[in-house]
Short mmCIF file of C-alpha atoms in Angstrom, two decimals:
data_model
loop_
_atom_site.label_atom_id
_atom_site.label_comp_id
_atom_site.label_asym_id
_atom_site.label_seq_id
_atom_site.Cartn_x
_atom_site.Cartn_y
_atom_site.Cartn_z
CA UNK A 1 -40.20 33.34 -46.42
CA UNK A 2 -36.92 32.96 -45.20
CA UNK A 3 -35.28 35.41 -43.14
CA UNK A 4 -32.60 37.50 -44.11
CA UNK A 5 -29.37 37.14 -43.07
CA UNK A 6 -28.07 40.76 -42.44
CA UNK A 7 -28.87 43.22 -40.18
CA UNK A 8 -32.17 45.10 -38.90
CA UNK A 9 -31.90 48.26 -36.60
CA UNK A 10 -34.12 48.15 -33.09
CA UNK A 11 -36.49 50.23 -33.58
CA UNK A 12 -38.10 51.24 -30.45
CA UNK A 13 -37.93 49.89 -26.94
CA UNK A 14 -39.58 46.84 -28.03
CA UNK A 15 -39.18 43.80 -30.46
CA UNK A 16 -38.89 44.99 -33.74
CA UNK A 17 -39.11 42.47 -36.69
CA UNK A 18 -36.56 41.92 -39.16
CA UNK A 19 -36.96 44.14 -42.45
CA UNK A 20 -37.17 42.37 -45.68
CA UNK A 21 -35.37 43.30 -48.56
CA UNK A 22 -37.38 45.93 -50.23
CA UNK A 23 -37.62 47.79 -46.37
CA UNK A 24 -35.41 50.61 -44.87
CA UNK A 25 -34.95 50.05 -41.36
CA UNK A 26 -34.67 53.68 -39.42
CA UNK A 27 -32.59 54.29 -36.74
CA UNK A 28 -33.79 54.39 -32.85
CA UNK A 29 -31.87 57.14 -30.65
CA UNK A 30 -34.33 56.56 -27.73
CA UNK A 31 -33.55 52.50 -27.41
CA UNK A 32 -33.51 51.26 -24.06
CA UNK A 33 -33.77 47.36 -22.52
CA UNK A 34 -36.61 46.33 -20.58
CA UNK A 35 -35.24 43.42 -19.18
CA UNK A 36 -31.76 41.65 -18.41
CA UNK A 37 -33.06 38.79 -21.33
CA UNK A 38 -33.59 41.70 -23.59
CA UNK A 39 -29.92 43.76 -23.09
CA UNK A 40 -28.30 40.25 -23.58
CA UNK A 41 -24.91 39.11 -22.58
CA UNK A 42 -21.66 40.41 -23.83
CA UNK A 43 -20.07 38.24 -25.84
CA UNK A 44 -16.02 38.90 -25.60
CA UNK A 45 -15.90 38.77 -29.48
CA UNK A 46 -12.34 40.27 -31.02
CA UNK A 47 -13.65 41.24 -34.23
CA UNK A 48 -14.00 45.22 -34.35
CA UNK A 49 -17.36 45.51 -35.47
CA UNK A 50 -18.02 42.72 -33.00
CA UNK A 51 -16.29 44.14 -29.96
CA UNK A 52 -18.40 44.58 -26.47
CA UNK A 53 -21.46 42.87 -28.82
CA UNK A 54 -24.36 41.45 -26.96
CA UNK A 55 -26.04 37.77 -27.65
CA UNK A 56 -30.22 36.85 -26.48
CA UNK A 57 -32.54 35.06 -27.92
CA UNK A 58 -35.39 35.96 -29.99
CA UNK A 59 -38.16 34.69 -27.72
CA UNK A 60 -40.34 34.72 -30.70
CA UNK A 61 -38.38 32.62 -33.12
CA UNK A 62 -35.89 30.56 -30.72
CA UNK A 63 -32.99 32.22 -32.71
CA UNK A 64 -30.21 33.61 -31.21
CA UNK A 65 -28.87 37.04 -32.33
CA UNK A 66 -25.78 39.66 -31.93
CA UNK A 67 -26.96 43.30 -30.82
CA UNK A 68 -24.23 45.31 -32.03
CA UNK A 69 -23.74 49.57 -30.83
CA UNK A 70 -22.40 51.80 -32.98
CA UNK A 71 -21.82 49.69 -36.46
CA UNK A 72 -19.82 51.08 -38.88
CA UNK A 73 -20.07 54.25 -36.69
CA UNK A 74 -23.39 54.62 -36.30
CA UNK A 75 -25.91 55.88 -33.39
CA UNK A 76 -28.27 52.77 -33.67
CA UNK A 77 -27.85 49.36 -32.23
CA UNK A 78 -27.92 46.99 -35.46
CA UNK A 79 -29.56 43.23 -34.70
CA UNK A 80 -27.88 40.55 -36.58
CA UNK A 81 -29.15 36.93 -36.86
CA UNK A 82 -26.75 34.58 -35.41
CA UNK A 83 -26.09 32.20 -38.16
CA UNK A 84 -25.47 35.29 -40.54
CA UNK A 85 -23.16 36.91 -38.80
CA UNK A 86 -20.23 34.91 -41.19
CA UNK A 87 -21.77 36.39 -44.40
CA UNK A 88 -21.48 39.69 -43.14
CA UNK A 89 -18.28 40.46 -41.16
CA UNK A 90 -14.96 38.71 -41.53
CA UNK A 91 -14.70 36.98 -38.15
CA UNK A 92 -11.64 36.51 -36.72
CA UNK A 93 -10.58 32.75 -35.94
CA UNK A 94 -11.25 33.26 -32.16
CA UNK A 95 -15.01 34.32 -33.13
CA UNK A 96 -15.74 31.93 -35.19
CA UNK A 97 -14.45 29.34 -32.55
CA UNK A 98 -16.42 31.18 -29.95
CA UNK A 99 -19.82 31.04 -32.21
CA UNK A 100 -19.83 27.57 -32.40
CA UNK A 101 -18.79 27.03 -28.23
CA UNK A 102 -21.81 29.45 -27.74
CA UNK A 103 -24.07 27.59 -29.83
CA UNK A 104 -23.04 24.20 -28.45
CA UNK A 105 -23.18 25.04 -24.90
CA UNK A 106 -26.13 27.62 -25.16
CA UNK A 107 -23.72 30.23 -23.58
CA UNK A 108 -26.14 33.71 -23.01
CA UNK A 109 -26.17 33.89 -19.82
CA UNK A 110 -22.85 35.67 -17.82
CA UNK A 111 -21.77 32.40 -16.01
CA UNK A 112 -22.00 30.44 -19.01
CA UNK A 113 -20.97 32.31 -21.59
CA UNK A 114 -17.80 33.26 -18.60
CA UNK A 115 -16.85 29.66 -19.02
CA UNK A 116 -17.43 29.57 -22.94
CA UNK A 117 -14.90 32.20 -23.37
CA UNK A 118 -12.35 30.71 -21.36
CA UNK A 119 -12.58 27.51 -22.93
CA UNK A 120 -11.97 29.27 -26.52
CA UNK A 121 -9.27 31.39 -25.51
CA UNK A 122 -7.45 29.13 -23.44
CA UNK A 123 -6.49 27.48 -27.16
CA UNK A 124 -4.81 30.15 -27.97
CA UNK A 125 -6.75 31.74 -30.98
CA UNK A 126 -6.98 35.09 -29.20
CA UNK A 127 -3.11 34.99 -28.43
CA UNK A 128 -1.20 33.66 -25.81
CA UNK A 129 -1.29 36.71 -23.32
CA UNK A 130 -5.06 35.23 -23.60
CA UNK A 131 -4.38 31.57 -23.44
CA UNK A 132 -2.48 32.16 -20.37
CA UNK A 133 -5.17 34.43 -18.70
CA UNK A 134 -7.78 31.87 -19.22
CA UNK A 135 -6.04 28.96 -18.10
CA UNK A 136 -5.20 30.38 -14.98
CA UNK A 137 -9.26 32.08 -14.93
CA UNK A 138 -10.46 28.37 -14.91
CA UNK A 139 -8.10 26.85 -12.76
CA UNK A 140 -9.40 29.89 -10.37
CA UNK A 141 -12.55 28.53 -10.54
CA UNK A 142 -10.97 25.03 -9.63
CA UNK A 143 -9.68 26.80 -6.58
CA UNK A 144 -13.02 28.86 -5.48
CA UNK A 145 -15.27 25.48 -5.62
CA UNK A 146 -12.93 23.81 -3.05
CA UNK A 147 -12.83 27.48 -1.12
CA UNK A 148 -16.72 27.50 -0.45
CA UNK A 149 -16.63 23.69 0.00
CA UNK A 150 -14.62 24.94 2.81
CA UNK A 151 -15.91 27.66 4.21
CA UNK A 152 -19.63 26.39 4.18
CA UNK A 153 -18.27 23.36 6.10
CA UNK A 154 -16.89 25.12 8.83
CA UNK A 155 -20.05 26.89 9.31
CA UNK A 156 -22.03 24.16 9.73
CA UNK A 157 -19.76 22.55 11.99
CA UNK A 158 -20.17 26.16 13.94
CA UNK A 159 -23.58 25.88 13.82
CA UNK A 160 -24.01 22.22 15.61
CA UNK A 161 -22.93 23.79 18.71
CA UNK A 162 -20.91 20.66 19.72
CA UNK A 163 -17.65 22.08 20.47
CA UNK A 164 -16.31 18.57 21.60
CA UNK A 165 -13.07 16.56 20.27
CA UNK A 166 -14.79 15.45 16.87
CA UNK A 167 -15.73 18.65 15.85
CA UNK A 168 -12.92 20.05 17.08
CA UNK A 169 -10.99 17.83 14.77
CA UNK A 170 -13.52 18.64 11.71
CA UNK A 171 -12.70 22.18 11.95
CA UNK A 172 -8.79 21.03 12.05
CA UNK A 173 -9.37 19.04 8.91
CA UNK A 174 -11.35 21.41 6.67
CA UNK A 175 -8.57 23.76 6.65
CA UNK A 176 -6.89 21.06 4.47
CA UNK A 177 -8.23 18.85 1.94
CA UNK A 178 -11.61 18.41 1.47
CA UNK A 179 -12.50 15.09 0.89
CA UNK A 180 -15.86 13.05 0.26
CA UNK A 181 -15.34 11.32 3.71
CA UNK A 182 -14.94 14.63 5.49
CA UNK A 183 -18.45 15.76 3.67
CA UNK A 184 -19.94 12.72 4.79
CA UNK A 185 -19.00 13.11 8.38
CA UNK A 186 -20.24 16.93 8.63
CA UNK A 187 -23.39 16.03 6.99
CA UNK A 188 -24.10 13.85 9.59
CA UNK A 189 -23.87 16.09 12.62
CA UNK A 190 -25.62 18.53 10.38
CA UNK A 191 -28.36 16.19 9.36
CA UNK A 192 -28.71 15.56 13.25
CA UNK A 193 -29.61 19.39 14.09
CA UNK A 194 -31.25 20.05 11.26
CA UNK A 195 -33.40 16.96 10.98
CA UNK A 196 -32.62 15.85 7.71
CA UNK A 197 -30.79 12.69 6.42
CA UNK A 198 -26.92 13.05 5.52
CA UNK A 199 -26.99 12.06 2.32
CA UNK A 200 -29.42 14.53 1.74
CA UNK A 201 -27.62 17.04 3.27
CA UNK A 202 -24.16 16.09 1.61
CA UNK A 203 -25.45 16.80 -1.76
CA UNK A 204 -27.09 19.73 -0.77
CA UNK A 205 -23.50 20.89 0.35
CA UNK A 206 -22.32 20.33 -2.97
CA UNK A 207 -25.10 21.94 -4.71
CA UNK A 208 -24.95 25.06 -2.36
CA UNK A 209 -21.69 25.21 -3.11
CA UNK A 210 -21.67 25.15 -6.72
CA UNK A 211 -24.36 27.74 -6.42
CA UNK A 212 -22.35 30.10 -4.78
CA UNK A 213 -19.16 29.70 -6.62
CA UNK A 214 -19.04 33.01 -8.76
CA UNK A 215 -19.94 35.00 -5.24
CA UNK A 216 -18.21 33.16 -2.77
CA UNK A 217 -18.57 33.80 1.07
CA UNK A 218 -18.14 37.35 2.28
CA UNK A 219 -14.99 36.53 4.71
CA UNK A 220 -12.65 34.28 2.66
CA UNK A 221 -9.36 35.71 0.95
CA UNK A 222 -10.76 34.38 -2.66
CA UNK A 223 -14.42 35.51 -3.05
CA UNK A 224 -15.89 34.71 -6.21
CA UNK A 225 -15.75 36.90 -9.44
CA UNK A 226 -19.27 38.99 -8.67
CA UNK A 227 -17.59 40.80 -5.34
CA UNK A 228 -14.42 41.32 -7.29
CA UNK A 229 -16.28 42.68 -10.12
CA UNK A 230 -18.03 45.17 -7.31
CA UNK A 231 -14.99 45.85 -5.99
CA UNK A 232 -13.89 47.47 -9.54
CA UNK A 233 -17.32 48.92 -10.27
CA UNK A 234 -15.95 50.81 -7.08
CA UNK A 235 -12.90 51.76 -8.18
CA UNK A 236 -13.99 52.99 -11.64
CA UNK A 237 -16.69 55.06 -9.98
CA UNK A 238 -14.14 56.74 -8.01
CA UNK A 239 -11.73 57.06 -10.73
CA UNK A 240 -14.22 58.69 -13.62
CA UNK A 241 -15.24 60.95 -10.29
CA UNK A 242 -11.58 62.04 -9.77
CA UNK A 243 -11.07 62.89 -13.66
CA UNK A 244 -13.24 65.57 -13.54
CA UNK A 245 -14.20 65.63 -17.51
CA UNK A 246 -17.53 67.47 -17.62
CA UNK A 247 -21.06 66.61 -17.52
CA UNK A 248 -20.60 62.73 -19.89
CA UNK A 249 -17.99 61.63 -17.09
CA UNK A 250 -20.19 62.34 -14.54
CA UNK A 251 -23.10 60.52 -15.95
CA UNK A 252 -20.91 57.57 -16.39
CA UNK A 253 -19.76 57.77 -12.79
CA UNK A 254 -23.64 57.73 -11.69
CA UNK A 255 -24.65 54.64 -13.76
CA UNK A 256 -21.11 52.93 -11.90
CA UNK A 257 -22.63 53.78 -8.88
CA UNK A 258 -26.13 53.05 -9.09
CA UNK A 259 -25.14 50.04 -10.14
CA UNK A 260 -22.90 49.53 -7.20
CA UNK A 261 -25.54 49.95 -5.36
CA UNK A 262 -28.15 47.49 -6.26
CA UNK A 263 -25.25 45.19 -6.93
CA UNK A 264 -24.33 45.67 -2.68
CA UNK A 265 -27.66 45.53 -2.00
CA UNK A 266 -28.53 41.85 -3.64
CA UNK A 267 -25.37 40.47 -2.36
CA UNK A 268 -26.14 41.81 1.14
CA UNK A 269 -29.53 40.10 1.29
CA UNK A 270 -28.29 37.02 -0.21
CA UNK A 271 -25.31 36.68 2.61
CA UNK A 272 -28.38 37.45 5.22
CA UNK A 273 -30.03 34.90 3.43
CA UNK A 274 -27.37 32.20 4.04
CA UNK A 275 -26.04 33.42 7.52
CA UNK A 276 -29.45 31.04 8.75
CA UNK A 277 -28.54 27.67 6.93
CA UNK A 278 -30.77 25.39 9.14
CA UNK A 279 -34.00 27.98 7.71
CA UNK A 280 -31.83 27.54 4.31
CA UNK A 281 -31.99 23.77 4.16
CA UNK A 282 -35.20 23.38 5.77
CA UNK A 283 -36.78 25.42 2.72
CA UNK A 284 -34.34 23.63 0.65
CA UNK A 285 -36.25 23.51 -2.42
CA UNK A 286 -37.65 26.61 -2.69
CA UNK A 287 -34.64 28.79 -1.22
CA UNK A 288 -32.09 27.06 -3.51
CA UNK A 289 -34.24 28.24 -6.61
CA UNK A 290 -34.78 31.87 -5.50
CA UNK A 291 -30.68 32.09 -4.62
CA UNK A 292 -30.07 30.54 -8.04
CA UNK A 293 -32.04 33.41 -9.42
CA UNK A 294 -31.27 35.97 -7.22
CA UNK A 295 -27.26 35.21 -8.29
CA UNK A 296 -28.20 34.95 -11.65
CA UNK A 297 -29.76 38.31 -11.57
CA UNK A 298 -26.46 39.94 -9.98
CA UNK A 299 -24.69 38.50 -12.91
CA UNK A 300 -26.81 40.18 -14.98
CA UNK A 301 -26.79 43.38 -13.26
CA UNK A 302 -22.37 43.50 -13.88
CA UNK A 303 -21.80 41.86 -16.86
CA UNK A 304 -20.07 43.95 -19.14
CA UNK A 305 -18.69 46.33 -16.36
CA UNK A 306 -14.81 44.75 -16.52
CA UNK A 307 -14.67 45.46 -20.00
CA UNK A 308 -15.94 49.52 -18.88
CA UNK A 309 -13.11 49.14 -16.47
CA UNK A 310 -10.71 47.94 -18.34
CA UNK A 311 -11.27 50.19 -21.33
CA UNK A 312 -11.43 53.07 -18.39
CA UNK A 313 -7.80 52.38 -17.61
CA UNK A 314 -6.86 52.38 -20.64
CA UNK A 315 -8.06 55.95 -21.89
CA UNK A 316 -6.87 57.19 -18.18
CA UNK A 317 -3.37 55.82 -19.31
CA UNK A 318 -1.94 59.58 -19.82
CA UNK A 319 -3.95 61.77 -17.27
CA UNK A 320 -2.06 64.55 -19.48
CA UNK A 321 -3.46 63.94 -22.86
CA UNK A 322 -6.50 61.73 -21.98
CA UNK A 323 -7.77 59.33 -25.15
CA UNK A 324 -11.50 61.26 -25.52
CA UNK A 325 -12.00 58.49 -28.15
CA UNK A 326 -11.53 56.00 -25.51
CA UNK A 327 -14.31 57.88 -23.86
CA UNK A 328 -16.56 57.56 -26.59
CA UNK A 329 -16.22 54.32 -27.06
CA UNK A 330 -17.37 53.47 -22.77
CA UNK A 331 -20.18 55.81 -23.35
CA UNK A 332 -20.98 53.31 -26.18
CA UNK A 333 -20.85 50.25 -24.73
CA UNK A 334 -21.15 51.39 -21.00
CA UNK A 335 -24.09 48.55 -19.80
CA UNK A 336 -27.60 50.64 -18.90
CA UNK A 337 -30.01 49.12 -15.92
CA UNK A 338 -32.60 47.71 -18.08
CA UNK A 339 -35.79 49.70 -17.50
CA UNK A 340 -38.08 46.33 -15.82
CA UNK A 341 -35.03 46.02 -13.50
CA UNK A 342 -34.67 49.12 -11.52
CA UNK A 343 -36.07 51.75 -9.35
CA UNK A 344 -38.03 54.27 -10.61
CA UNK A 345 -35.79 57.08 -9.46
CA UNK A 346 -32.99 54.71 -11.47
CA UNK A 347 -34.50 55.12 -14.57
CA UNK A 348 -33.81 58.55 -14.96
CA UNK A 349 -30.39 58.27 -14.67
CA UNK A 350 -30.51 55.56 -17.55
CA UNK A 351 -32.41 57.76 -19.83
CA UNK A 352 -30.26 60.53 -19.85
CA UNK A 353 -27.68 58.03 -20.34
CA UNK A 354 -28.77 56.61 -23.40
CA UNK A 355 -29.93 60.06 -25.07
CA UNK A 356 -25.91 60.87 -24.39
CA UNK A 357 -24.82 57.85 -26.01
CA UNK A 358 -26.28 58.11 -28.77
CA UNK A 359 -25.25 61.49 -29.73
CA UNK A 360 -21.49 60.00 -30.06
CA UNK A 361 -20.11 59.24 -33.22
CA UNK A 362 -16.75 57.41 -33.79
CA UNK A 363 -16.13 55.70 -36.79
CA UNK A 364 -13.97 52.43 -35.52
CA UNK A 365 -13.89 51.13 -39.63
CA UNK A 366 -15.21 50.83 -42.71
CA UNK A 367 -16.76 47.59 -42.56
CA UNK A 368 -17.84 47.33 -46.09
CA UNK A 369 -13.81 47.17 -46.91
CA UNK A 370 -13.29 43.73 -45.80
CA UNK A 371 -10.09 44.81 -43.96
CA UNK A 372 -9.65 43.88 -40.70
CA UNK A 373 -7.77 46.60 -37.87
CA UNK A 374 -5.65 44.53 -36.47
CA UNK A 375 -4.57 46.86 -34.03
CA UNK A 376 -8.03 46.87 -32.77
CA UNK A 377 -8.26 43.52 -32.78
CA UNK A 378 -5.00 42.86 -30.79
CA UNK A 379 -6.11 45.78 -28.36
CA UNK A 380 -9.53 43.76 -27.77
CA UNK A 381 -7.53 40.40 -27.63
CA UNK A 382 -5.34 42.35 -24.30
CA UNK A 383 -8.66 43.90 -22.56
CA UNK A 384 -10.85 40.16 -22.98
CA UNK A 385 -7.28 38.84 -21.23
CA UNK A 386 -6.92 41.55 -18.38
CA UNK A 387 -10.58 41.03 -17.69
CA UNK A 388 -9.84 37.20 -17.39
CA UNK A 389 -7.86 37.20 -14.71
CA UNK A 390 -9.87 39.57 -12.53
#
């Protein structure tokens, strides 16, 4: 039989299966994710129904689908089959662009869907405040692979110990541009201490590097997206702490800062983890693998907190008559530590979090009109372009 293409409603912490026509799906208050796989990635969609959406995959069918909170104002999350998602909602010209990048590049996981996003938006479908922030987001990235090219390189050189003329002039040189030569060269006093050939170790130098691009080394001027996303989780925590607006602000400012928290606390052992690079590369192919994972966890952990912080500074515009609908609308789609992923005395915290959120209503539009808000959409189009650029 095939399967429909509209939506079906999660139905309990689990997998729930999709409802056939003759079945009415009923609405779960209590839903919580499990895992990072299960809450999905956000998807910067600018179609209203669409906005702050998630994307996973079914692990049971191979299909990807669109979690969406709140539809059409409700207090469920509604699951809607990829493919369909055209049949039922209008999609702006950006999302439908954005679909098919997703699909094509299997984008749903932070990093890659990150780079999915700017690729669509850079054309300009999302408008050119937009196009603007996401060329200059990937020409960023440009800038932050040569950055940890060059800051890994000068701690190796460190690390050799031979503070004579040629290292001397290595460290010199690094500071400019780095060059496959100049790789070459610190690979092989590298290789020398560490026992390992230097074409082995040049590659592994590139690989490392690439690794660490969306962290970045603690010390350098241009970390990498995850500690500037930190660095706002921060901010926001301190800011929704300041407003002092009763008990759903102060829930809000505990998941920020629980989440700070683990967040500091992965990126702390993973700099421990790299500050002994001769144990690094001697383990090379087992220690690459768990800091692949380990980063893609972090990823996990803050994806979807710019868009929180961004839609935070928007409702905190007029600390005199503060947007409470703008409040609603974080509570909605403020991300929750899935359950499989956090400490025990974490999960409370989450709980409470989730029986909140669903108790708020706000009806954003009546989908079943057709009409598209374009004010919505052109405020959506302005947060996915601030969040760009951070």
């Amino acid at each position: 039989m095939p399967r429909s293409a509209g939506p079906r409603v999660a139905a309990d912490p689990g997998r729930a299966s999709y409802a056939s026509d003759a079945q009415a799906p009923h609405l779960a208050y209590d839903y919580a994710p499990s895992t990072f796989d299960e809450r999905g990635t956000t998807v910067p969609f600018t179609t209203p129904e669409l906005a702050f959406s998630r994307v996973r995959r079914d692990t049971r069918t191979n299909h990807l689908e669109v979690l969406v909170t709140g539809f059409s104002g409700g207090r469920s999350i509604y699951v809607f089959p990829w493919d369909g998602l055209s049949s039922v909602l209008r999609l702006t010209l950006h999302d439908r662009a954005l679909q098919a990048e997703i699909s094509l590049a299997d984008a749903i996981t932070p990093r890659r869907m990150r780079l999915a996003a700017h690729r669509v938006a850079r054309t300009g479908l999302a408008g050119t405040e937009a196009a603007a922030a996401a060329a200059a987001a990937l020409d960023r990235l440009a800038r932050e692979e040569k950055t940890n090219q060059e800051a890994m390189l000068r701690r190796v050189i460190r690390l050799t110990g031979m503070l004579d003329r040629t290292t001397d002039d290595l460290m010199r040189r690094v500071r400019g541009k780095v060059g496959e030569t100049l790789i070459t060269q610190v690979a092989e006093v590298f290789g020398r201490l560490i026992g390992q050939t230097p074409e082995q170790c040049a590659t592994r130098f590139l690989e490392l590097s690439d690794a660490l691009a969306p962290l970045g080394f603690p010390d350098e001027d241009d970390t990498g997206y995850l500690r500037r996303t930190l660095r706002q989780l921060g901010d926001l925590k301190n800011s929704i702490s300041s407003a002092n607006i009763g008990a759903t602000g102060h829930l809000a400012s505990e998941t920020a800062a629980v989440t700070a928290r683990m967040a500091a606390r992965m990126i702390a052992e993973i700099d421990r983890e790299l500050q002994a690079l001769p144990a690094f590369f001697a383990g090379w192919e087992i220690n690459i693998v768990r800091l692949r994972q380990n980063l893609d966890r972090l990823a996990w952990l803050l994806d979807g907190w710019l868009d929180v912080c961004e839609l935070w500074r928007t409702a905190m515009s007029d600390r005199q008559n503060i947007d409470h609908r703008r409040i609603a609308e974080i509570m909605r789609v403020i991300p929750l530590i899935p359950k499989g992923e956090c400490e025990t005395t974490v999960r409370v915290t989450m709980d409470n979090l989730a029986g909140i959120r669903h108790r708020i209503v706000q009806q954003l539009q009546d989908w079943r009109t057709g009409e598209v808000d374009y004010e919505m959409v052109g405020r959506i189009e302005t947060i996915k372009a601030r969040t760009a650029a951070l």
